[in-house]
Coordinates of C-alpha atoms in Angstrom, one line a residue:
Chain I
M1 CA 6.5 -23.3 20.9
A2 CA 4.2 -24.7 18.2
D3 CA 1.2 -23.0 19.9
Q4 CA 3.2 -19.7 19.0
T5 CA 3.8 -20.3 15.5
Y6 CA 1.0 -19.3 13.2
A7 CA -0.5 -21.8 11.0
A8 CA 0.1 -21.6 7.2
D9 CA -3.2 -22.2 5.7
K10 CA -4.5 -22.4 2.3
H11 CA -7.1 -19.8 0.8
P12 CA -9.9 -19.3 3.2
P13 CA -13.2 -19.5 1.9
R14 CA -14.4 -16.6 -0.9
G15 CA -17.1 -14.4 0.0
G16 CA -16.8 -14.8 3.7
T17 CA -17.8 -11.2 4.3
T18 CA -21.2 -11.9 3.0
G19 CA -23.7 -11.6 6.0
G20 CA -20.8 -11.4 8.3
S21 CA -20.4 -9.8 11.5
P22 CA -19.7 -6.1 10.9
R23 CA -17.0 -6.6 13.5
G24 CA -14.0 -7.9 12.7
G25 CA -11.5 -10.5 13.4
N26 CA -14.2 -13.6 14.1
H27 CA -12.0 -16.1 11.9
G28 CA -8.6 -15.0 13.6
G29 CA -6.8 -15.4 10.1
P30 CA -3.5 -16.8 9.1
L31 CA -1.7 -14.8 12.2
R32 CA -4.6 -15.9 14.5
G33 CA -3.3 -15.0 18.1
G34 CA -2.5 -11.5 17.1
G35 CA 0.6 -9.7 18.5
I36 CA 3.4 -7.3 17.7
G37 CA 5.5 -7.4 14.6
I38 CA 7.6 -5.1 12.5
G39 CA 9.0 -4.7 9.3
W40 CA 12.5 -6.0 9.2
R41 CA 15.1 -4.1 7.6
P42 CA 18.9 -4.8 8.0
A43 CA 19.4 -1.5 9.3
I44 CA 17.3 -2.2 12.1
A45 CA 18.2 -6.3 12.5
G46 CA 20.1 -6.0 15.8
A47 CA 17.5 -4.0 17.2
V48 CA 14.6 -6.8 16.2
G49 CA 16.5 -9.4 16.9
G50 CA 16.4 -8.1 20.2
L51 CA 12.6 -8.4 21.1
P52 CA 11.8 -11.4 22.6
G53 CA 7.9 -10.9 22.3
L54 CA 8.2 -10.3 18.8
R55 CA 5.5 -12.5 16.9
F56 CA 5.7 -11.8 13.3
C57 CA 7.8 -9.7 11.0
E58 CA 7.2 -8.5 7.5
V59 CA 10.0 -8.6 4.7
I60 CA 9.9 -6.5 1.6
A61 CA 10.0 -9.1 -1.1
E62 CA 11.7 -6.9 -3.6
S63 CA 14.8 -6.9 -1.5
L64 CA 15.6 -10.5 -1.5
S65 CA 17.7 -12.1 -4.6
G66 CA 16.8 -15.7 -5.9
G67 CA 13.5 -16.8 -6.8
D68 CA 12.9 -18.6 -10.2
R69 CA 15.8 -21.3 -10.3
V70 CA 17.9 -19.9 -7.7
P71 CA 16.8 -20.5 -3.7
V72 CA 15.6 -17.2 -2.1
A73 CA 18.1 -16.0 0.3
L74 CA 16.9 -15.5 3.6
P75 CA 18.9 -12.6 5.4
R76 CA 20.6 -14.2 8.3
G77 CA 18.2 -12.3 10.8
V78 CA 15.5 -13.2 9.3
A79 CA 16.4 -16.7 9.6
E80 CA 17.3 -16.5 13.2
L81 CA 13.7 -14.9 13.6
R82 CA 12.0 -17.9 12.0
G83 CA 14.3 -20.5 13.7
R84 CA 12.7 -18.7 17.0
G85 CA 9.4 -19.1 15.6
V86 CA 8.8 -15.6 14.7
A87 CA 6.3 -15.9 11.6
V88 CA 7.7 -14.1 8.4
V89 CA 5.7 -12.3 5.7
P90 CA 6.9 -11.4 2.4
H91 CA 5.5 -8.0 1.4
G92 CA 5.4 -7.1 -2.1
V93 CA 5.5 -3.3 -3.2
R94 CA 6.5 -3.7 -7.0
L95 CA 3.9 -6.7 -8.6
S96 CA 1.8 -3.5 -9.7
L97 CA -1.5 -5.4 -9.0
G98 CA -3.4 -1.9 -10.4
G99 CA -1.5 -1.5 -13.2
A100 CA -3.5 -1.9 -16.7
E101 CA -0.4 -3.8 -18.3
P102 CA -0.1 -7.6 -17.6
L103 CA 1.7 -8.7 -14.6
D104 CA 5.3 -9.5 -14.5
P105 CA 5.3 -13.4 -14.2
V106 CA 9.2 -13.1 -12.9
R107 CA 7.9 -10.8 -9.8
V108 CA 4.9 -13.4 -9.2
T109 CA 7.1 -16.4 -9.0
H110 CA 9.6 -14.6 -6.8
L111 CA 7.0 -13.5 -4.5
A112 CA 5.5 -17.2 -4.3
A113 CA 9.2 -18.5 -3.5
C114 CA 10.0 -15.9 -0.9
A115 CA 6.3 -17.3 0.5
A116 CA 7.7 -21.0 0.1
A117 CA 11.5 -20.3 1.5
F118 CA 10.0 -18.3 5.0
E119 CA 7.0 -20.9 5.2
A120 CA 4.9 -17.9 5.6
P121 CA 1.4 -17.9 6.8
L122 CA 0.4 -15.4 4.3
V123 CA 1.6 -13.0 1.6
S124 CA 1.0 -9.1 1.0
E125 CA 0.3 -6.7 -1.5
H126 CA -1.0 -3.2 -2.6
V127 CA -4.2 -1.7 -4.0
A128 CA -1.9 0.4 -6.0
F129 CA -0.1 0.9 -9.4
V130 CA 3.7 1.4 -9.9
R131 CA 4.6 1.7 -13.3
A132 CA 3.0 2.4 -16.8
G133 CA 4.2 3.3 -20.1
G134 CA 7.5 1.9 -19.7
R135 CA 8.2 4.2 -16.8
E136 CA 8.6 3.2 -13.0
A137 CA 6.9 5.8 -10.9
G138 CA 9.0 4.8 -7.7
H139 CA 6.3 4.6 -5.3
L140 CA 2.8 3.5 -4.9
L141 CA 0.1 5.1 -6.8
P142 CA -3.5 5.3 -6.3
L143 CA -5.8 3.7 -8.5
P144 CA -9.2 5.0 -9.9
R145 CA -12.0 3.5 -8.0
S146 CA -13.6 2.5 -11.5
R147 CA -15.1 -0.7 -12.8
A148 CA -12.1 -1.3 -15.3
A149 CA -9.4 -0.8 -12.5
L150 CA -11.7 -3.1 -10.6
D151 CA -11.7 -5.5 -13.1
V152 CA -8.1 -5.5 -13.8
L153 CA -7.1 -5.5 -10.5
S154 CA -9.3 -8.5 -9.6
A155 CA -7.9 -10.3 -12.1
H156 CA -4.4 -9.8 -11.3
V157 CA -5.0 -10.8 -7.8
R158 CA -6.5 -14.0 -8.7
S159 CA -3.6 -14.7 -11.1
V160 CA -1.1 -14.2 -8.1
Q161 CA -3.4 -16.3 -5.7
A162 CA -3.3 -19.2 -8.2
E163 CA 0.7 -19.0 -7.8
L164 CA 0.5 -19.0 -3.9
D165 CA 0.0 -21.6 -1.7
V166 CA -1.2 -19.3 1.1
P167 CA -3.4 -16.5 1.7
L168 CA -3.1 -13.1 -0.1
A169 CA -3.8 -10.1 1.9
L170 CA -4.0 -6.7 0.0
E171 CA -3.5 -3.2 1.5
P172 CA -5.0 0.0 0.9
I173 CA -2.5 2.7 0.2
A174 CA -2.0 6.4 1.2
A175 CA -2.9 8.6 -1.9
L176 CA -1.9 11.8 -1.8
F177 CA -4.4 12.5 -4.6
D178 CA -7.5 10.9 -6.5
W179 CA -8.7 10.2 -9.8
P180 CA -11.0 12.8 -11.1
D181 CA -13.8 10.4 -12.0
D182 CA -14.2 7.8 -9.2
E183 CA -17.2 5.9 -9.5
Y184 CA -17.1 4.0 -6.1
T185 CA -16.2 5.0 -2.4
E186 CA -13.0 3.4 -1.2
G187 CA -15.4 1.3 1.1
E188 CA -17.6 -0.1 -1.7
F189 CA -14.2 -0.2 -3.7
L190 CA -12.5 -2.4 -1.2
T191 CA -15.1 -4.3 -0.2
A192 CA -16.0 -5.5 -3.7
L193 CA -12.5 -6.2 -4.3
L194 CA -12.2 -8.3 -1.5
E195 CA -15.9 -10.3 -2.2
R196 CA -14.7 -10.7 -5.9
T197 CA -11.3 -12.4 -5.0
G198 CA -11.4 -13.7 -1.5
A199 CA -8.4 -12.0 -0.7
M200 CA -7.7 -10.8 3.0
L201 CA -7.3 -7.2 3.9
L202 CA -3.7 -5.5 5.3
L203 CA -5.5 -2.6 7.1
D204 CA -2.7 0.3 7.6
V205 CA -4.1 2.6 10.1
A206 CA -1.4 5.2 8.9
N207 CA -2.5 5.2 5.5
V208 CA -6.4 5.5 6.5
Y209 CA -5.4 8.4 8.9
A210 CA -3.4 10.0 5.8
N211 CA -6.5 9.6 3.3
A212 CA -8.7 10.9 6.0
V213 CA -6.7 14.0 6.8
N214 CA -5.8 14.7 3.1
R215 CA -9.3 14.2 1.8
G216 CA -10.7 16.1 4.8
A217 CA -12.9 12.8 6.0
D218 CA -13.5 10.9 9.3
P219 CA -11.1 8.4 9.4
E220 CA -13.0 5.9 11.3
A221 CA -15.8 6.5 8.4
L222 CA -13.7 3.9 6.4
F223 CA -14.1 1.3 9.4
D224 CA -17.7 1.3 9.1
A225 CA -17.4 0.7 5.0
I226 CA -15.1 -2.3 4.8
P227 CA -15.3 -6.1 6.0
L228 CA -13.2 -6.0 9.1
D229 CA -13.5 -9.6 9.6
R230 CA -11.3 -9.6 6.7
V231 CA -8.1 -7.8 8.2
A232 CA -5.2 -10.4 8.4
Y233 CA -3.0 -7.7 9.9
V234 CA -2.7 -4.4 10.7
H235 CA 0.4 -1.8 9.7
V236 CA 1.0 1.4 11.8
A237 CA 3.7 3.9 10.6
G238 CA 5.0 7.6 11.3
G239 CA 4.5 10.5 9.1
A240 CA 4.5 14.2 9.0
E241 CA 3.4 17.5 7.4
H242 CA 6.2 18.7 5.2
A243 CA 6.9 22.3 5.4
A244 CA 6.7 22.5 1.6
D245 CA 3.1 21.1 1.7
P246 CA 1.2 22.6 4.4
G247 CA -2.0 20.7 5.5
V248 CA -0.9 17.6 3.7
Y249 CA -0.1 14.5 5.8
H250 CA 2.7 12.7 4.5
D251 CA 2.9 8.7 5.4
T252 CA 6.9 8.8 5.4
H253 CA 7.7 5.7 7.3
T254 CA 10.5 7.8 8.5
D255 CA 9.0 10.0 11.3
P256 CA 7.5 8.8 14.7
V257 CA 3.9 7.4 14.9
P258 CA 1.6 10.2 15.6
P259 CA -0.5 10.2 18.4
A260 CA -3.6 10.5 16.3
V261 CA -2.8 7.3 14.4
L262 CA -2.0 5.5 17.6
A263 CA -5.7 7.0 18.7
L264 CA -6.7 5.4 15.4
L265 CA -5.3 2.0 15.9
E266 CA -7.3 1.9 19.3
R267 CA -10.6 2.7 17.7
L268 CA -9.7 0.0 15.4
R269 CA -9.0 -2.5 18.0
E270 CA -12.4 -1.7 20.0
R271 CA -14.4 -3.0 16.6
L272 CA -12.0 -6.3 16.3
D273 CA -13.5 -9.1 17.6
V274 CA -10.1 -11.0 18.5
A275 CA -6.6 -9.9 19.1
P276 CA -5.0 -8.5 15.9
A277 CA -1.6 -8.8 14.7
V278 CA -0.1 -5.4 14.3
M279 CA 3.0 -4.5 12.9
L280 CA 5.4 -0.9 12.9
E281 CA 6.8 0.1 9.4
R282 CA 10.3 2.1 9.6
D283 CA 11.9 2.7 6.2
G284 CA 14.8 5.1 7.1
R285 CA 16.0 7.8 9.6
Y286 CA 16.1 5.0 12.1
P287 CA 15.7 5.8 15.9
P288 CA 18.1 4.2 18.4
A289 CA 16.5 0.7 19.3
A290 CA 15.3 2.4 22.7
T291 CA 13.1 4.8 20.7
L292 CA 12.0 1.7 18.5
R293 CA 11.1 -0.4 21.8
A294 CA 9.0 2.5 23.1
E295 CA 7.3 2.8 19.7
L296 CA 6.7 -1.0 19.7
D297 CA 5.3 -0.7 23.5
A298 CA 3.2 2.2 22.6
I299 CA 1.3 0.3 19.6
A300 CA 0.9 -2.7 21.8
A301 CA -0.8 -0.6 24.3
A302 CA -3.2 1.1 21.5
A303 CA -3.6 -2.5 20.5
A304 CA -4.2 -4.1 23.8
L305 CA -1.6 -6.9 22.8
P306 CA 1.2 -8.2 24.9
S307 CA 4.2 -6.0 24.6
A308 CA 7.1 -7.4 22.2
T309 CA 10.1 -5.6 24.3
L310 CA 9.1 -8.0 26.9
A311 CA 9.3 -12.0 27.1
G312 CA 6.5 -14.2 27.6
A313 CA 2.9 -13.0 27.3
A314 CA 2.6 -9.8 29.6
T315 CA 0.3 -7.6 28.7
L316 CA 1.5 -3.9 29.1
P317 CA 0.1 -1.8 31.9
G318 CA -2.6 0.2 30.7
A319 CA -3.4 -1.4 27.7
A320 CA -7.4 -1.5 27.5
A321 CA -8.4 -5.1 27.0
Chain B
M1 CA -23.3 0.0 3.5
T2 CA -21.7 -2.6 1.5
R3 CA -24.7 -3.0 -1.1
E4 CA -24.6 -5.3 -3.8
L5 CA -21.6 -4.5 -6.2
R6 CA -20.8 -7.6 -7.9
G7 CA -22.4 -7.8 -11.2
A8 CA -23.9 -4.2 -10.4
S9 CA -23.4 -1.6 -12.9
P10 CA -21.0 1.2 -11.4
R11 CA -22.5 4.4 -10.3
V12 CA -21.6 7.4 -9.2
A13 CA -20.5 7.3 -5.4
R14 CA -20.4 10.8 -4.6
S15 CA -22.3 13.8 -6.2
G16 CA -20.1 16.4 -8.1
T17 CA -17.0 13.8 -8.3
A18 CA -18.1 11.9 -11.5
S19 CA -21.0 13.8 -13.3
P20 CA -21.0 13.7 -17.1
A21 CA -19.8 17.0 -17.2
S22 CA -16.6 16.4 -15.1
R23 CA -16.3 13.1 -17.2
D24 CA -15.9 14.7 -20.4
T25 CA -13.3 16.9 -19.0
T26 CA -10.8 14.1 -18.1
S27 CA -9.4 13.3 -21.3
A28 CA -10.5 14.0 -24.5
S29 CA -9.1 10.9 -25.9
V30 CA -11.2 8.5 -23.3
H31 CA -13.9 8.4 -26.0
A32 CA -11.1 7.0 -28.6
R33 CA -10.5 4.2 -26.5
P34 CA -13.5 2.2 -26.5
D35 CA -11.3 -0.9 -24.5
P36 CA -11.8 -0.1 -20.9
T37 CA -8.3 -1.7 -20.1
A38 CA -6.3 0.2 -22.9
D39 CA -8.1 3.3 -21.4
L40 CA -7.2 2.6 -18.1
A41 CA -3.1 1.5 -19.1
A42 CA -3.2 5.0 -21.6
R43 CA -4.4 7.0 -18.4
Q44 CA -1.7 5.4 -15.9
A45 CA 0.9 6.1 -18.6
E46 CA 0.0 9.8 -18.7
L47 CA -0.1 10.0 -15.0
V48 CA 3.2 8.7 -14.6
A49 CA 4.9 10.5 -17.3
A50 CA 3.3 13.5 -15.6
L51 CA 4.7 12.9 -12.0
V52 CA 8.1 11.4 -12.8
A53 CA 9.1 12.5 -16.9
G54 CA 8.0 16.2 -16.9
A55 CA 4.8 15.5 -19.0
P56 CA 1.5 17.9 -18.5
D57 CA -0.6 16.9 -15.6
P58 CA -3.5 14.6 -17.3
A59 CA -6.9 16.6 -17.2
G60 CA -9.3 16.5 -14.2
F61 CA -6.8 15.8 -11.6
D62 CA -6.0 18.3 -8.4
R63 CA -2.9 19.9 -10.0
D64 CA -1.5 21.1 -6.7
R65 CA -2.0 17.8 -5.2
L66 CA -0.3 16.2 -8.2
A67 CA 2.6 19.1 -7.1
V68 CA 2.5 17.5 -3.9
A69 CA 2.9 13.6 -5.3
R70 CA 5.5 14.9 -7.4
R71 CA 7.6 16.7 -4.5
A72 CA 7.2 13.7 -2.3
L73 CA 8.3 11.2 -4.9
V74 CA 11.7 13.4 -5.7
R75 CA 12.1 13.3 -1.8
K76 CA 11.9 9.7 -1.2
R77 CA 14.3 9.1 -4.5
A78 CA 16.7 11.5 -2.8
G79 CA 16.6 9.6 0.5
E80 CA 17.1 6.3 -1.4
V81 CA 19.8 7.3 -3.5
A82 CA 21.7 9.0 -0.6
A83 CA 21.1 5.3 1.3
V84 CA 23.1 3.6 -1.9
W85 CA 25.6 6.7 -2.1
P86 CA 26.4 8.3 1.2
L87 CA 29.7 9.8 0.7
L88 CA 28.2 11.8 -2.4
A89 CA 25.4 12.7 -0.3
A90 CA 27.5 13.6 2.3
S91 CA 29.7 15.8 0.4
L92 CA 26.7 17.8 -0.7
G93 CA 25.3 18.2 2.7
S94 CA 22.6 20.5 2.7
R95 CA 22.3 20.7 -1.0
W96 CA 21.4 17.4 -1.1
H97 CA 18.0 17.6 -2.2
D98 CA 18.0 20.3 -4.3
T99 CA 20.9 18.8 -6.1
V100 CA 18.9 15.5 -6.4
A101 CA 15.7 17.1 -7.4
A102 CA 17.5 19.4 -10.2
H103 CA 19.1 16.5 -11.7
V104 CA 16.1 14.0 -11.5
N105 CA 13.5 16.6 -13.0
G106 CA 11.9 14.9 -16.0
R107 CA 13.9 12.0 -15.7
A108 CA 12.2 8.6 -14.7
P109 CA 13.2 6.8 -11.8
A110 CA 16.1 4.2 -13.2
G111 CA 16.6 2.9 -9.4
A112 CA 19.0 4.4 -6.6
L113 CA 22.0 3.0 -8.1
R114 CA 21.8 4.2 -11.4
D115 CA 20.2 7.6 -10.3
G116 CA 23.2 8.0 -8.1
W117 CA 25.7 6.9 -10.8
Q118 CA 24.3 9.2 -13.2
L119 CA 24.4 12.3 -10.7
A120 CA 27.9 11.4 -9.6
R121 CA 29.2 11.2 -13.1
D122 CA 27.6 14.7 -14.1
L123 CA 29.1 16.5 -10.8
G124 CA 32.3 14.8 -11.8
R125 CA 32.3 16.5 -15.0
C126 CA 31.6 19.7 -13.9
G127 CA 34.2 19.4 -11.3
E128 CA 31.8 19.2 -8.4
L129 CA 32.7 16.2 -6.7
S130 CA 34.6 16.0 -3.7
D131 CA 37.3 13.8 -3.0
A132 CA 35.6 11.3 -0.8
A133 CA 32.4 10.9 -3.7
A134 CA 35.1 10.6 -6.2
V135 CA 36.7 7.5 -4.6
E136 CA 33.3 6.4 -4.2
L137 CA 32.1 6.7 -7.7
A138 CA 35.3 4.9 -9.3
E139 CA 35.1 1.7 -6.4
R140 CA 31.5 1.5 -8.1
E141 CA 32.6 1.9 -11.5
V142 CA 35.4 -0.7 -11.2
T143 CA 33.2 -3.2 -9.2
L144 CA 30.1 -3.0 -10.9
H145 CA 28.0 -3.1 -14.3
H146 CA 25.5 0.0 -14.7
D147 CA 23.0 -2.6 -14.2
G148 CA 24.4 -3.6 -11.1
R149 CA 25.8 -6.7 -11.7
R150 CA 29.3 -7.7 -10.4
R151 CA 32.2 -7.1 -13.1
R152 CA 34.2 -10.2 -13.3
L153 CA 37.2 -8.5 -15.4
P154 CA 39.8 -6.6 -13.5
A155 CA 39.0 -2.8 -14.1
A156 CA 40.6 0.6 -12.7
R157 CA 39.7 4.5 -12.9
R158 CA 41.6 7.4 -12.6
C159 CA 40.4 9.2 -9.5
G160 CA 42.5 12.3 -8.1
G161 CA 45.9 12.1 -8.1
G162 CA 45.8 8.3 -8.1
A163 CA 43.5 5.4 -9.4
V164 CA 41.1 2.8 -8.1
V165 CA 41.9 -0.7 -9.4
Q166 CA 39.5 -3.9 -8.8
I167 CA 41.3 -7.1 -9.6
G168 CA 39.7 -10.5 -8.4
G169 CA 36.8 -8.6 -6.7
R170 CA 39.1 -6.8 -4.4
V171 CA 39.2 -3.1 -4.8
H172 CA 42.8 -0.9 -4.1
Q173 CA 43.5 2.6 -4.3
L174 CA 46.7 3.7 -5.4
M175 CA 48.3 7.0 -5.0
L176 CA 50.4 8.3 -8.0
H177 CA 53.0 10.7 -8.1

């Protein structure tokens, strides 16, 4: 099944977007061939292990022990998936790449050790900061889209890349607020970041949707403003409005994926030249396995990908190519 | 769309959001910190302090949205603490969110284990811990250090009418008469 195992490439050439096609995915990327994935979590290990068509999964790097001198311990369920040829992508959530304070070298080493332990085709982190002034925020916080933030973030990304043998993909977050003095649009900021660092893009369509709703903007406009040929893979997640905050969409990861997010995934798919790798993130209030499978099939249909719930490469009925 | 940005001076991206007048209102201290990275560090610290430690909102931000973010952070924290302290959360039922919100108000997150630990201790001191939650707390106290490392030496805690004892990593619940 070597043809179904994603290649572990070295860094792609930098500055690949200059003069490139406005459509995305011409290179294929480290998860080339695409397919459906899921964020592996212990609470849904059984359901995830029972997905015959799963192509990749993501594991929260900070949830794994080991890294410096002790080997990273792979959860049993992840090791089984890896043995089946399912690619495993370490996903960091606490590096604080956009924090103005120095990176914690222990965290960087740990992320690199996770990539080595998984033989991961790539690693991902966020365009965000999570701590400052000695305090943990407990969540991913937005950066000012300023020259200073771009400089800090780019420098941190480059120093993480130097520790990795595989590409790094960066995920723009869902922000509940913006900084008051942005100098760049989100599209300009992300484009400059990817050009400066050669990093790839982890595009979360639920984040794009959340930001557009909460800023009163058109979600598809961002697709026109960023280099879609840098997309390594795509996140999809659920969310909802909360009774306490009417009119604000929360990217909760604990609610079902709304139809509007699936529709945005369809719009994205239409702009990509090759089949993308698309995964569901669920982080609590886990539904029964059957509900999870139905949600994965809805994502596969929207992205015109083979189902993760069926063995082989059957494309779901109704999936638009 | 993607104009040349590398090497170019940052410029105003959207009219009205970054005019000289609005920049002056963001923070009086901006101009006292000529180093852009130090300035960014200070502003990030002000923002985190406002979101999790009860500090005033930094100037220029949408205060309603900061309040939304603050509530979202508390909801996320309550869910994470509940996952690590299930009996504590179950014993409070529908009061869980408000109890956690009151407890964490102004306290920076210390991780779900320690956040819940402190809450359980505080409730225990007020006599508001259910029997099941008291056992959960006692088991944690005899098996773990506060930072989450496992205790190597035996330990015991009184709990209701009995005690919880840990010897060699095994936990025993004793009923005393």
